[in-house]
Coordinates of C-alpha atoms in Angstrom, one line a residue:
Chain A
M1363 CA -26.9 -14.0 -14.7
L1364 CA -23.3 -14.3 -13.5
V1365 CA -20.7 -13.9 -16.2
S1366 CA -17.3 -15.4 -15.5
L1367 CA -14.6 -13.9 -17.8
G1368 CA -11.6 -16.0 -18.7
G1369 CA -8.1 -14.5 -18.7
N1370 CA -8.2 -14.0 -22.5
A1371 CA -11.1 -11.5 -22.1
I1372 CA -8.4 -9.2 -20.6
L1373 CA -5.0 -10.5 -22.0
K1374 CA -4.6 -12.9 -24.9
H1375 CA -2.0 -15.7 -25.2
G1376 CA 1.2 -14.4 -26.7
Q1377 CA 0.6 -10.7 -25.8
K1378 CA 3.2 -8.9 -23.7
G1379 CA 0.7 -7.6 -21.2
T1380 CA 1.0 -3.9 -21.8
A1381 CA -1.8 -1.7 -20.5
E1382 CA -2.7 -0.7 -24.1
E1383 CA -3.2 -4.4 -25.2
Q1384 CA -5.3 -5.0 -22.1
A1385 CA -7.4 -1.9 -22.7
V1386 CA -8.2 -2.9 -26.3
N1387 CA -9.2 -6.5 -25.2
V1388 CA -11.3 -5.2 -22.3
Q1389 CA -13.0 -2.7 -24.6
N1390 CA -14.0 -5.5 -26.9
T1391 CA -15.2 -7.6 -23.9
A1392 CA -17.3 -4.6 -22.8
K1393 CA -19.0 -4.4 -26.2
H1394 CA -20.1 -8.0 -25.8
L1395 CA -21.3 -7.5 -22.2
V1396 CA -23.2 -4.4 -23.1
A1397 CA -24.9 -6.4 -25.9
L1398 CA -26.1 -8.8 -23.1
L1399 CA -27.3 -5.9 -21.0
R1400 CA -29.3 -4.5 -23.9
R1401 CA -31.2 -7.8 -24.0
G1402 CA -32.4 -6.9 -20.5
E1403 CA -30.2 -9.3 -18.7
R1404 CA -29.1 -8.3 -15.2
I1405 CA -25.4 -9.1 -15.0
A1406 CA -22.8 -9.7 -12.2
L1407 CA -19.3 -10.1 -13.4
T1408 CA -16.3 -12.0 -12.2
H1409 CA -12.9 -12.6 -13.9
G1410 CA -9.6 -14.5 -13.8
N1411 CA -6.4 -12.8 -12.8
G1412 CA -3.7 -15.3 -13.7
P1413 CA -1.5 -13.3 -16.1
Q1414 CA -1.9 -10.1 -14.1
V1415 CA -1.2 -11.5 -10.6
G1416 CA 1.7 -13.4 -12.2
N1417 CA 3.2 -10.2 -13.5
I1418 CA 2.7 -8.4 -10.2
L1419 CA 4.4 -11.3 -8.4
L1420 CA 7.3 -11.2 -10.9
Q1421 CA 7.7 -7.4 -10.4
N1422 CA 7.8 -8.0 -6.6
E1423 CA 10.4 -10.7 -7.1
I1424 CA 12.6 -8.6 -9.4
A1425 CA 12.4 -5.5 -7.2
K1426 CA 13.0 -7.5 -4.0
P1427 CA 16.6 -6.2 -3.4
T1428 CA 15.1 -2.7 -3.2
L1429 CA 11.5 -3.2 -1.9
P1430 CA 9.9 -5.7 0.5
P1431 CA 7.8 -8.0 -1.7
M1432 CA 4.1 -8.3 -0.9
P1433 CA 2.6 -11.6 -0.1
L1434 CA 0.2 -13.4 -2.5
D1435 CA -3.0 -12.2 -0.9
V1436 CA -1.9 -8.5 -1.2
C1437 CA -0.8 -9.1 -4.8
G1438 CA -4.2 -10.7 -5.5
A1439 CA -6.0 -7.6 -4.1
E1440 CA -3.8 -5.4 -6.3
S1441 CA -4.9 -7.4 -9.4
Q1442 CA -8.5 -6.9 -8.3
G1443 CA -8.1 -3.2 -8.3
M1444 CA -6.2 -3.2 -11.6
I1445 CA -8.6 -5.4 -13.6
G1446 CA -11.7 -4.0 -11.9
Y1447 CA -10.7 -0.5 -12.9
M1448 CA -10.1 -1.6 -16.5
L1449 CA -13.4 -3.3 -16.7
Q1450 CA -15.3 -0.5 -15.0
R1451 CA -13.8 2.1 -17.3
A1452 CA -14.5 0.1 -20.5
L1453 CA -18.0 -0.8 -19.5
R1454 CA -18.9 2.7 -18.5
S1455 CA -17.4 4.1 -21.8
E1456 CA -19.5 1.6 -23.8
L1457 CA -22.7 2.2 -21.8
E1458 CA -22.4 6.0 -21.9
S1459 CA -21.5 6.0 -25.6
G1460 CA -24.7 3.9 -26.2
G1461 CA -26.8 6.2 -24.0
L1462 CA -27.4 3.6 -21.3
K1463 CA -27.4 4.6 -17.6
V1464 CA -26.2 1.6 -15.6
A1465 CA -23.9 1.8 -12.6
V1466 CA -20.7 -0.3 -12.7
V1467 CA -18.6 -0.9 -9.7
T1468 CA -15.8 -3.3 -8.5
I1469 CA -16.1 -4.6 -4.9
V1470 CA -12.7 -5.8 -3.6
S1471 CA -13.5 -9.2 -2.3
Q1472 CA -12.3 -11.7 0.3
T1473 CA -13.2 -15.3 0.0
L1474 CA -13.3 -17.4 3.2
V1475 CA -11.5 -20.7 3.2
D1476 CA -11.0 -23.3 6.0
A1477 CA -7.6 -23.3 7.8
D1478 CA -8.0 -27.1 8.0
D1479 CA -8.8 -27.5 4.3
P1480 CA -6.7 -30.5 3.2
A1481 CA -5.3 -28.4 0.3
F1482 CA -3.0 -26.7 2.8
K1483 CA -1.2 -30.0 3.4
N1484 CA -0.8 -30.5 -0.3
P1485 CA 0.2 -27.3 -2.2
T1486 CA -0.1 -28.0 -6.0
K1487 CA -0.6 -24.7 -7.8
P1488 CA 2.5 -23.1 -9.3
V1489 CA 2.7 -19.3 -8.9
G1490 CA 5.2 -16.6 -9.7
P1491 CA 8.6 -16.8 -11.4
F1492 CA 11.0 -19.7 -12.1
Y1493 CA 14.0 -20.2 -9.7
S1494 CA 17.3 -22.0 -9.9
A1495 CA 17.9 -25.0 -7.7
N1496 CA 20.0 -22.8 -5.4
E1497 CA 17.3 -20.1 -5.1
A1498 CA 14.7 -22.8 -4.5
K1499 CA 16.7 -24.2 -1.6
Q1500 CA 17.1 -20.8 -0.1
L1501 CA 13.4 -20.0 -0.4
R1502 CA 12.5 -23.3 1.2
E1503 CA 14.8 -22.5 4.1
S1504 CA 14.2 -18.8 4.6
K1505 CA 10.5 -18.6 3.9
G1506 CA 9.2 -22.1 4.3
W1507 CA 7.8 -22.1 0.8
H1508 CA 7.1 -25.2 -1.1
V1509 CA 9.3 -24.9 -4.2
V1510 CA 9.3 -27.8 -6.6
S1511 CA 10.9 -28.8 -9.9
D1512 CA 8.6 -27.7 -12.8
S1513 CA 9.0 -30.2 -15.7
G1514 CA 12.7 -29.4 -16.4
R1515 CA 12.0 -25.6 -16.8
G1516 CA 13.4 -24.7 -13.4
Y1517 CA 11.8 -24.5 -9.9
R1518 CA 8.6 -22.9 -9.0
R1519 CA 6.7 -22.1 -5.8
V1520 CA 3.5 -24.1 -5.3
V1521 CA 0.7 -23.0 -3.1
P1522 CA -2.6 -24.6 -1.9
S1523 CA -5.9 -24.1 -3.7
P1524 CA -8.4 -24.5 -1.0
T1525 CA -12.2 -24.7 -1.5
P1526 CA -14.0 -21.3 -1.4
L1527 CA -16.6 -21.4 1.4
D1528 CA -18.1 -17.9 1.7
I1529 CA -17.7 -14.4 0.2
L1530 CA -17.2 -11.9 3.0
E1531 CA -18.7 -9.0 1.0
K1532 CA -21.7 -11.0 -0.2
E1533 CA -24.4 -8.9 1.4
T1534 CA -23.3 -5.8 -0.6
I1535 CA -22.7 -7.8 -3.8
I1536 CA -26.2 -9.2 -3.6
R1537 CA -27.8 -5.8 -2.8
L1538 CA -26.1 -4.1 -5.7
F1539 CA -26.8 -6.9 -8.1
E1540 CA -30.5 -7.0 -7.2
T1541 CA -30.9 -3.3 -7.9
G1542 CA -29.4 -3.5 -11.4
T1543 CA -25.8 -2.5 -10.8
V1544 CA -23.2 -4.3 -12.8
V1545 CA -21.1 -5.5 -9.8
I1546 CA -17.6 -6.9 -10.5
S1547 CA -16.4 -9.0 -7.6
V1548 CA -14.3 -12.0 -6.5
G1549 CA -11.7 -11.3 -9.2
G1550 CA -9.3 -14.2 -9.4
G1551 CA -11.6 -16.1 -7.1
G1552 CA -11.3 -13.4 -4.4
V1553 CA -8.5 -12.9 -1.9
P1554 CA -8.4 -16.2 0.2
V1555 CA -8.7 -15.5 3.9
I1556 CA -9.2 -17.6 7.0
R1557 CA -11.1 -16.7 10.2
E1558 CA -9.1 -17.4 13.3
K1559 CA -10.7 -18.6 16.6
N1560 CA -10.6 -15.1 18.1
G1561 CA -12.4 -13.6 15.1
T1562 CA -9.4 -12.2 13.4
I1563 CA -9.4 -12.5 9.6
R1564 CA -6.1 -13.3 8.1
G1565 CA -5.0 -13.5 4.4
V1566 CA -3.4 -16.7 3.3
E1567 CA -0.9 -17.5 0.7
A1568 CA -3.0 -19.6 -1.6
V1569 CA -4.8 -19.3 -4.9
L1570 CA -8.5 -19.9 -5.6
D1571 CA -9.9 -21.3 -8.7
K1572 CA -12.0 -18.5 -10.2
D1573 CA -14.7 -20.8 -11.5
R1574 CA -15.2 -22.5 -8.2
T1575 CA -15.7 -19.2 -6.5
A1576 CA -17.9 -18.2 -9.5
A1577 CA -20.1 -21.2 -8.8
L1578 CA -20.3 -20.2 -5.1
L1579 CA -21.2 -16.6 -6.1
A1580 CA -23.8 -17.7 -8.6
K1581 CA -25.5 -19.8 -5.8
T1582 CA -25.2 -16.9 -3.4
L1583 CA -26.8 -14.5 -5.9
G1584 CA -29.5 -17.0 -6.7
V1585 CA -29.1 -16.5 -10.5
E1586 CA -30.4 -19.1 -13.0
T1587 CA -27.6 -18.8 -15.5
L1588 CA -23.8 -19.0 -15.0
L1589 CA -22.1 -18.0 -18.2
I1590 CA -18.5 -19.0 -18.4
L1591 CA -16.6 -17.2 -21.2
T1592 CA -13.4 -18.8 -22.2
D1593 CA -11.1 -19.2 -25.3
V1594 CA -12.8 -22.2 -26.7
E1595 CA -16.1 -22.4 -28.6
K1596 CA -17.5 -25.5 -26.9
V1597 CA -16.6 -28.2 -24.5
F1598 CA -15.1 -31.3 -26.2
V1599 CA -14.9 -35.0 -25.3
N1600 CA -12.1 -37.2 -26.6
Y1601 CA -10.3 -33.9 -27.3
G1602 CA -7.5 -34.2 -29.9
K1603 CA -8.5 -37.9 -30.8
P1604 CA -10.1 -39.1 -34.0
D1605 CA -13.5 -39.4 -32.3
Q1606 CA -13.3 -35.9 -30.8
R1607 CA -16.8 -34.5 -30.3
A1608 CA -18.1 -31.1 -29.4
L1609 CA -20.9 -31.0 -26.8
D1610 CA -23.9 -28.8 -27.5
R1611 CA -26.2 -29.8 -24.7
V1612 CA -25.2 -32.0 -21.9
T1613 CA -26.6 -33.0 -18.5
V1614 CA -25.1 -32.9 -15.1
Q1615 CA -25.1 -36.7 -15.1
E1616 CA -23.2 -36.9 -18.3
C1617 CA -20.7 -34.3 -17.0
K1618 CA -20.1 -36.4 -13.9
K1619 CA -19.5 -39.5 -16.1
Y1620 CA -17.0 -37.5 -18.3
L1621 CA -15.2 -36.1 -15.2
S1622 CA -14.8 -39.7 -13.9
E1623 CA -13.4 -40.7 -17.2
G1624 CA -10.8 -37.9 -16.9
Q1625 CA -12.1 -36.2 -20.1
F1626 CA -11.3 -32.7 -18.9
P1627 CA -7.8 -31.5 -18.2
E1628 CA -7.1 -30.4 -14.6
G1629 CA -5.7 -26.9 -15.5
S1630 CA -8.5 -25.8 -17.9
M1631 CA -11.9 -27.4 -18.5
G1632 CA -11.9 -29.7 -15.5
P1633 CA -12.5 -27.0 -12.8
K1634 CA -15.2 -25.4 -15.1
I1635 CA -17.1 -28.6 -15.4
E1636 CA -16.8 -29.4 -11.7
S1637 CA -18.0 -25.9 -10.9
A1638 CA -20.9 -26.3 -13.3
V1639 CA -21.9 -29.6 -11.5
S1640 CA -21.6 -27.9 -8.1
F1641 CA -23.8 -25.0 -9.2
L1642 CA -26.5 -27.2 -10.9
S1643 CA -26.8 -30.1 -8.5
G1644 CA -30.2 -30.3 -7.0
S1645 CA -31.5 -27.1 -8.7
P1646 CA -33.6 -27.9 -11.8
G1647 CA -34.1 -24.4 -13.1
R1648 CA -30.5 -23.6 -13.5
R1649 CA -28.1 -23.8 -16.5
V1650 CA -24.4 -23.3 -17.1
V1651 CA -23.3 -22.0 -20.5
I1652 CA -19.7 -22.3 -21.6
A1653 CA -18.8 -20.4 -24.7
S1654 CA -16.3 -18.0 -26.3
L1655 CA -16.8 -14.3 -25.7
E1656 CA -17.7 -13.7 -29.3
M1657 CA -20.5 -16.3 -29.3
A1658 CA -21.9 -15.3 -25.9
E1659 CA -25.2 -14.0 -27.3
E1660 CA -25.7 -17.0 -29.5
A1661 CA -24.8 -19.3 -26.7
L1662 CA -27.4 -17.9 -24.4
K1663 CA -30.0 -18.6 -27.2
G1664 CA -28.7 -22.2 -27.3
T1665 CA -27.3 -21.9 -30.8
A1666 CA -23.6 -21.9 -29.9
G1667 CA -21.4 -23.0 -27.0
T1668 CA -22.2 -25.8 -24.6
T1669 CA -25.2 -25.7 -22.3
I1670 CA -25.3 -27.9 -19.2
T1671 CA -28.6 -28.5 -17.4
N1672 CA -30.0 -31.0 -15.0
Chain B
M836 CA -19.1 11.5 8.5
L837 CA -16.3 11.1 6.0
V838 CA -13.0 10.1 7.5
S839 CA -9.9 10.8 5.3
L840 CA -7.0 8.7 6.5
G841 CA -3.5 10.0 6.0
G842 CA -0.7 7.8 4.7
N843 CA 0.6 7.2 8.3
A844 CA -2.6 5.3 9.2
I845 CA -1.2 2.7 6.8
L846 CA 2.5 3.1 6.7
K847 CA 4.6 5.2 9.1
H848 CA 7.6 7.3 8.2
G849 CA 10.8 5.3 8.3
Q850 CA 9.1 1.9 8.0
K851 CA 10.2 -0.3 5.1
G852 CA 6.7 -0.9 3.8
T853 CA 6.4 -4.6 4.5
A854 CA 2.9 -6.2 4.5
E855 CA 3.4 -7.0 8.2
E856 CA 4.1 -3.4 9.2
Q857 CA 1.1 -2.2 7.2
A858 CA -1.2 -4.9 8.7
V859 CA -0.2 -3.8 12.2
N860 CA -0.8 -0.1 11.5
V861 CA -4.1 -0.7 9.7
Q862 CA -5.3 -2.9 12.6
N863 CA -4.6 0.0 15.0
T864 CA -6.4 2.3 12.6
A865 CA -9.3 -0.1 12.5
K866 CA -9.6 0.0 16.4
H867 CA -9.9 3.8 16.3
L868 CA -12.5 3.7 13.5
V869 CA -14.6 1.0 15.2
A870 CA -14.6 3.2 18.4
L871 CA -16.2 5.9 16.2
L872 CA -18.7 3.4 14.8
R873 CA -19.6 2.4 18.3
R874 CA -20.6 6.0 19.0
G875 CA -23.3 5.5 16.4
E876 CA -21.5 7.5 13.7
R877 CA -22.1 6.4 10.1
I878 CA -18.7 6.4 8.4
A879 CA -17.4 6.6 4.9
L880 CA -13.7 6.2 4.4
T881 CA -11.0 7.4 2.1
H882 CA -7.3 7.2 2.3
G883 CA -4.0 8.3 0.8
N884 CA -1.8 6.0 -1.3
G885 CA 1.5 7.9 -1.6
P886 CA 4.0 5.4 -0.3
Q887 CA 2.1 2.4 -1.7
V888 CA 1.7 3.7 -5.3
G889 CA 5.3 5.0 -5.0
N890 CA 6.5 1.4 -4.3
I891 CA 4.3 0.0 -7.1
L892 CA 5.7 2.5 -9.6
L893 CA 9.3 1.6 -8.4
Q894 CA 8.6 -2.1 -8.8
N895 CA 7.3 -1.4 -12.3
E896 CA 10.4 0.6 -13.1
I897 CA 12.9 -2.0 -11.7
A898 CA 11.1 -4.8 -13.6
K899 CA 10.9 -2.9 -16.8
P900 CA 13.5 -4.9 -18.7
T901 CA 11.3 -8.0 -18.2
L902 CA 7.7 -6.7 -18.0
P903 CA 5.9 -3.8 -19.6
P904 CA 5.4 -1.1 -16.9
M905 CA 1.9 -0.1 -16.1
P906 CA 0.9 3.6 -16.4
L907 CA 0.1 5.7 -13.4
D908 CA -3.6 5.3 -13.6
V909 CA -3.4 1.5 -13.5
C910 CA -0.8 1.6 -10.6
G911 CA -3.2 3.8 -8.7
A912 CA -6.0 1.3 -9.2
E913 CA -3.7 -1.5 -7.9
S914 CA -3.0 0.6 -4.8
Q915 CA -6.8 1.0 -4.2
G916 CA -7.2 -2.8 -4.3
M917 CA -4.2 -3.3 -2.0
I918 CA -5.1 -0.7 0.6
G919 CA -8.8 -1.4 0.4
Y920 CA -8.3 -5.0 1.1
M921 CA -6.0 -4.3 4.1
L922 CA -8.6 -1.9 5.5
Q923 CA -11.6 -4.2 4.9
R924 CA -9.8 -7.1 6.5
A925 CA -8.8 -5.2 9.6
L926 CA -12.1 -3.5 10.0
R927 CA -14.1 -6.7 9.6
S928 CA -11.7 -8.4 12.1
E929 CA -12.3 -5.6 14.6
L930 CA -16.0 -5.5 14.1
E931 CA -16.6 -9.3 14.3
S932 CA -14.3 -9.6 17.3
G933 CA -16.5 -7.0 19.0
G934 CA -19.7 -8.6 18.0
L935 CA -20.7 -5.8 15.6
K936 CA -22.4 -6.6 12.3
V937 CA -21.5 -3.9 9.8
A938 CA -20.7 -4.4 6.1
V939 CA -17.4 -3.0 4.9
V940 CA -16.5 -2.8 1.2
T941 CA -14.1 -1.0 -1.1
I942 CA -15.3 0.5 -4.3
V943 CA -12.6 0.9 -6.9
S944 CA -13.1 4.6 -7.9
Q945 CA -12.6 6.8 -10.9
T946 CA -12.5 10.6 -10.5
L947 CA -13.4 12.7 -13.4
V948 CA -11.1 15.6 -14.3
D949 CA -11.2 18.1 -17.2
A950 CA -8.8 17.4 -20.1
D951 CA -8.5 21.2 -20.4
D952 CA -7.5 21.6 -16.7
P953 CA -4.6 24.1 -16.6
A954 CA -2.7 21.6 -14.4
F955 CA -2.0 19.6 -17.6
K956 CA 0.0 22.4 -19.0
N957 CA 2.0 22.7 -15.8
P958 CA 3.0 19.3 -14.3
T959 CA 4.3 19.8 -10.8
K960 CA 3.9 16.6 -8.7
P961 CA 7.0 14.4 -8.5
V962 CA 6.1 10.6 -8.8
G963 CA 8.1 7.4 -8.9
P964 CA 11.9 6.9 -8.7
F965 CA 14.9 9.1 -9.2
Y966 CA 16.7 9.0 -12.5
S967 CA 20.1 10.0 -13.8
A968 CA 20.5 13.0 -16.1
N969 CA 20.9 10.5 -19.0
E970 CA 17.8 8.5 -18.1
A971 CA 15.9 11.7 -17.7
K972 CA 16.8 12.7 -21.3
Q973 CA 15.8 9.3 -22.6
L974 CA 12.4 9.3 -20.9
R975 CA 11.7 12.8 -22.1
E976 CA 12.4 11.7 -25.7
S977 CA 10.9 8.2 -25.7
K978 CA 7.8 8.8 -23.5
G979 CA 7.3 12.6 -23.6
W980 CA 7.4 12.7 -19.8
H981 CA 8.3 15.8 -17.9
V982 CA 11.4 14.9 -16.0
V983 CA 13.0 17.6 -13.9
S984 CA 15.9 18.1 -11.5
D985 CA 14.8 17.4 -7.9
S986 CA 16.8 19.6 -5.5
G987 CA 20.2 17.9 -6.4
R988 CA 19.0 14.4 -5.5
G989 CA 18.6 13.4 -9.2
Y990 CA 15.8 13.7 -11.7
R991 CA 12.2 12.9 -11.2
R992 CA 9.1 12.6 -13.3
V993 CA 6.5 15.3 -12.6
V994 CA 2.8 14.9 -13.5
P995 CA -0.2 17.2 -13.3
S996 CA -2.5 17.4 -10.3
P997 CA -5.8 18.5 -11.8
T998 CA -9.0 19.4 -9.9
P999 CA -11.3 16.5 -9.1
L1000 CA -14.8 17.3 -10.6
D1001 CA -16.9 14.2 -10.2
I1002 CA -16.7 10.7 -8.8
L1003 CA -18.0 8.2 -11.4
E1004 CA -19.1 5.6 -8.9
K1005 CA -20.9 8.2 -6.7
E1006 CA -24.4 6.7 -6.9
T1007 CA -23.3 3.4 -5.5
I1008 CA -21.0 5.0 -2.9
I1009 CA -24.0 7.2 -1.7
R1010 CA -26.4 4.3 -1.6
L1011 CA -24.1 2.1 0.4
F1012 CA -23.2 4.9 2.8
E1013 CA -26.8 5.8 3.4
T1014 CA -27.7 2.2 4.4
G1015 CA -24.9 2.0 7.0
T1016 CA -22.2 0.2 5.0
V1017 CA -18.6 1.4 5.7
V1018 CA -17.7 2.2 2.2
I1019 CA -14.0 2.8 1.3
S1020 CA -13.6 4.8 -1.9
V1021 CA -11.6 7.3 -3.9
G1022 CA -8.4 5.9 -2.4
G1023 CA -5.4 8.2 -3.3
G1024 CA -8.1 10.6 -4.6
G1025 CA -9.4 8.1 -7.1
V1026 CA -8.0 7.1 -10.5
P1027 CA -8.0 10.3 -12.6
V1028 CA -10.0 9.9 -15.8
I1029 CA -11.2 12.2 -18.6
R1030 CA -14.3 11.9 -20.7
E1031 CA -13.6 12.3 -24.4
K1032 CA -16.1 13.9 -26.7
N1033 CA -17.4 10.5 -28.0
G1034 CA -18.1 9.4 -24.5
T1035 CA -15.0 7.3 -24.1
I1036 CA -13.5 7.4 -20.6
R1037 CA -9.7 7.4 -20.6
G1038 CA -7.3 7.2 -17.7
V1039 CA -4.7 10.0 -17.4
E1040 CA -1.2 10.0 -16.0
A1041 CA -1.8 12.5 -13.2
V1042 CA -2.2 12.4 -9.4
L1043 CA -5.0 13.7 -7.4
D1044 CA -4.8 15.3 -4.0
K1045 CA -6.6 12.9 -1.7
D1046 CA -8.0 15.7 0.5
R1047 CA -9.4 17.6 -2.5
T1048 CA -11.2 14.5 -3.6
A1049 CA -12.3 13.9 0.0
A1050 CA -13.9 17.4 0.1
L1051 CA -15.7 16.6 -3.1
L1052 CA -16.9 13.2 -1.7
A1053 CA -18.0 14.8 1.6
K1054 CA -20.1 17.3 -0.4
T1055 CA -21.4 14.5 -2.6
L1056 CA -22.4 12.4 0.4
G1057 CA -24.0 15.4 2.1
V1058 CA -22.2 14.7 5.4
E1059 CA -21.8 17.3 8.1
T1060 CA -18.4 16.3 9.3
L1061 CA -15.2 15.8 7.4
L1062 CA -12.6 14.2 9.7
I1063 CA -9.1 14.5 8.3
L1064 CA -6.7 12.2 10.3
T1065 CA -3.0 13.0 9.9
D1066 CA 0.3 12.7 11.8
V1067 CA 0.0 16.0 13.6
E1068 CA -2.2 16.8 16.7
K1069 CA -3.4 20.1 15.5
V1070 CA -3.0 22.8 12.8
F1071 CA -0.4 25.4 13.6
V1072 CA 0.3 29.0 12.5
N1073 CA 3.8 30.4 12.5
Y1074 CA 4.9 26.9 12.6
G1075 CA 8.5 26.5 13.9
K1076 CA 8.8 30.2 14.9
P1077 CA 8.9 31.6 18.4
D1078 CA 5.3 32.7 18.2
Q1079 CA 4.1 29.3 16.9
R1080 CA 0.4 28.7 17.9
A1081 CA -1.8 25.7 17.7
L1082 CA -5.3 26.3 16.5
D1083 CA -8.2 24.7 18.5
R1084 CA -11.2 26.3 16.7
V1085 CA -10.9 28.4 13.6
T1086 CA -13.3 29.8 11.0
V1087 CA -13.3 29.6 7.3
Q1088 CA -12.5 33.3 7.1
E1089 CA -9.5 32.9 9.3
C1090 CA -8.3 29.9 7.2
K1091 CA -8.6 32.0 4.1
K1092 CA -6.5 34.7 5.7
Y1093 CA -3.9 32.2 6.9
L1094 CA -3.8 30.6 3.4
S1095 CA -3.2 34.0 1.8
E1096 CA -0.3 34.6 4.3
G1097 CA 1.3 31.3 3.1
Q1098 CA 1.0 29.8 6.6
F1099 CA 0.5 26.3 5.4
P1100 CA 3.1 24.4 3.3
E1101 CA 2.0 23.3 -0.2
G1102 CA 2.9 19.6 0.3
S1103 CA 1.1 19.0 3.6
M1104 CA -1.3 21.2 5.5
G1105 CA -2.0 23.5 2.5
P1106 CA -4.3 21.2 0.5
K1107 CA -6.1 20.1 3.7
I1108 CA -7.0 23.6 4.6
E1109 CA -8.0 24.5 1.0
S1110 CA -10.1 21.4 1.0
A1111 CA -11.7 22.3 4.3
V1112 CA -12.5 25.8 2.9
S1113 CA -14.0 24.2 -0.2
F1114 CA -16.2 21.8 1.8
L1115 CA -17.4 24.5 4.3
S1116 CA -18.0 27.5 2.1
G1117 CA -21.7 28.5 2.1
S1118 CA -22.8 25.5 4.2
P1119 CA -23.2 26.7 7.9
G1120 CA -23.9 23.3 9.5
R1121 CA -20.7 21.7 8.4
R1122 CA -17.4 21.2 10.2
V1123 CA -13.9 20.0 9.3
V1124 CA -11.9 18.3 12.1
I1125 CA -8.2 17.8 11.6
A1126 CA -6.5 15.6 14.2
S1127 CA -4.2 12.6 14.8
L1128 CA -5.7 9.1 14.6
E1129 CA -5.1 8.6 18.3
M1130 CA -7.1 11.7 19.3
A1131 CA -10.0 11.2 16.8
E1132 CA -12.6 10.6 19.4
E1133 CA -11.5 13.5 21.6
A1134 CA -11.3 15.8 18.5
L1135 CA -14.9 15.0 17.5
K1136 CA -15.9 16.1 21.0
G1137 CA -14.0 19.3 20.5
T1138 CA -11.3 18.6 23.1
A1139 CA -8.5 17.8 20.8
G1140 CA -7.4 18.6 17.2
T1141 CA -8.4 21.6 15.2
T1142 CA -12.1 22.3 14.3
I1143 CA -12.9 24.5 11.4
T1144 CA -16.4 25.9 11.0
N1145 CA -18.1 28.8 9.3

């Protein structure tokens, strides 16, 4: 089983982002994950990195007069080290305290994308801090960044979100997973890289959708279950309307219909459902379960969350 | 063979620390490492993180009015992600360009230390930025930090440098190494953690000497050769004096004598020689080679660098 942890498993909305807050959240997350391991599940883990890489980018920006800022790919790798460490430490604490001997490691991961991906022509994902109109102009001219007005709150850099094609460290991730190691990988979707014609691998300034990479990893690992843990109990249709309805069990066909109706917002449930469809299509034995962290065990039994199958 | 990369393999003295500079240095490092792999050597890698974690700490400090600063252990984990990614990317580029198929991964690593290590009573290692006398006073009072005067240049935080006892991810590191994966681990000596009585693992605000952890890892892996790459061609005695002498081959006994004479400065060659002694003691088949990156191949043949044996 691949478990994809949402940002709130590490940092909750409204929190400041201190190391202590994150440690408490991650320890709680670890308790739930160890409960799954105790059921005999073999688990691979991946996670979001939005708030963490956002803070790292902002630190780079604020410290820019003193220190050269790191590009987005390097900041993403930093966030993989940071979150991987916190998860490893918490999981190992929880496992050792419970007398379980299971190895837990983080693999720093690079995700291959295509240099000709159309996303590079149309950057849409806002990253990093807000700028003034003046700063925005300067950054466009000095760095060639795409900096756009963000709904009246100022200007923000936008970067492409290309399609993840391959995980460069997959052989090792598969091998560790198959021998029972809890392997944490492709955090934040992995560091996006392209392969140039001469074989050189180059990091690119882009962001990956973690659930799209999770679907790729789930296929790569050959798991039957992709468990997406997020901050909602279930998937809803007609959300916020009088006829709002929670989905308990839903098919890929229904998901495709709902997607075409625009039922799921782009920034949140949309990519999760698209990733679910991508993982399930043509593979009858698979399922995607979307649930809150607290209800993960129930959801795997089918008594909570939303289960998507063929 | 375990290769321990010095800071200059990633960032050279006098450079600003941009991502571009580091990428160029690391690509050059990768060329030399791939030359060793071509000789049929099985390689595990570790590396320093001084300049990188220093910059991350400084960014945290400068951005403190806006964002909660991360503690030293989390910053260390960030630097592992950052440097691991740069090394992985460069090595894979070099390997693929040369038609070699070898897996390269970074394992985010925690190094166990003893909460009762005497180093915790006597913090000596300066980390992070310089402070004014006033700031120093405030940090002592608000955070309980040890902040001391640093040779007239201002005030600096000092932290303990405890002895590395165990590498929590060792099983996985050993397994990957034994099957030919180039495994990058315990960067910067690993994130120092303690195990509390109830089994909880907790990060500590300390720094580890990378060469001491390298010696521990070399023993743990059971390798015969520990190759320490640094910015000098050889080890010297009577350094800077009229009777200065480069060492080509030297025994553990001679090293102990030189150490007791205070031949090697604390901040640079001292810990390397101590680590060499620790790795070699009682194990006749082993050797430690200390050399510059450029002379690594020659040094392994015995025609450059300094070789230490029993």
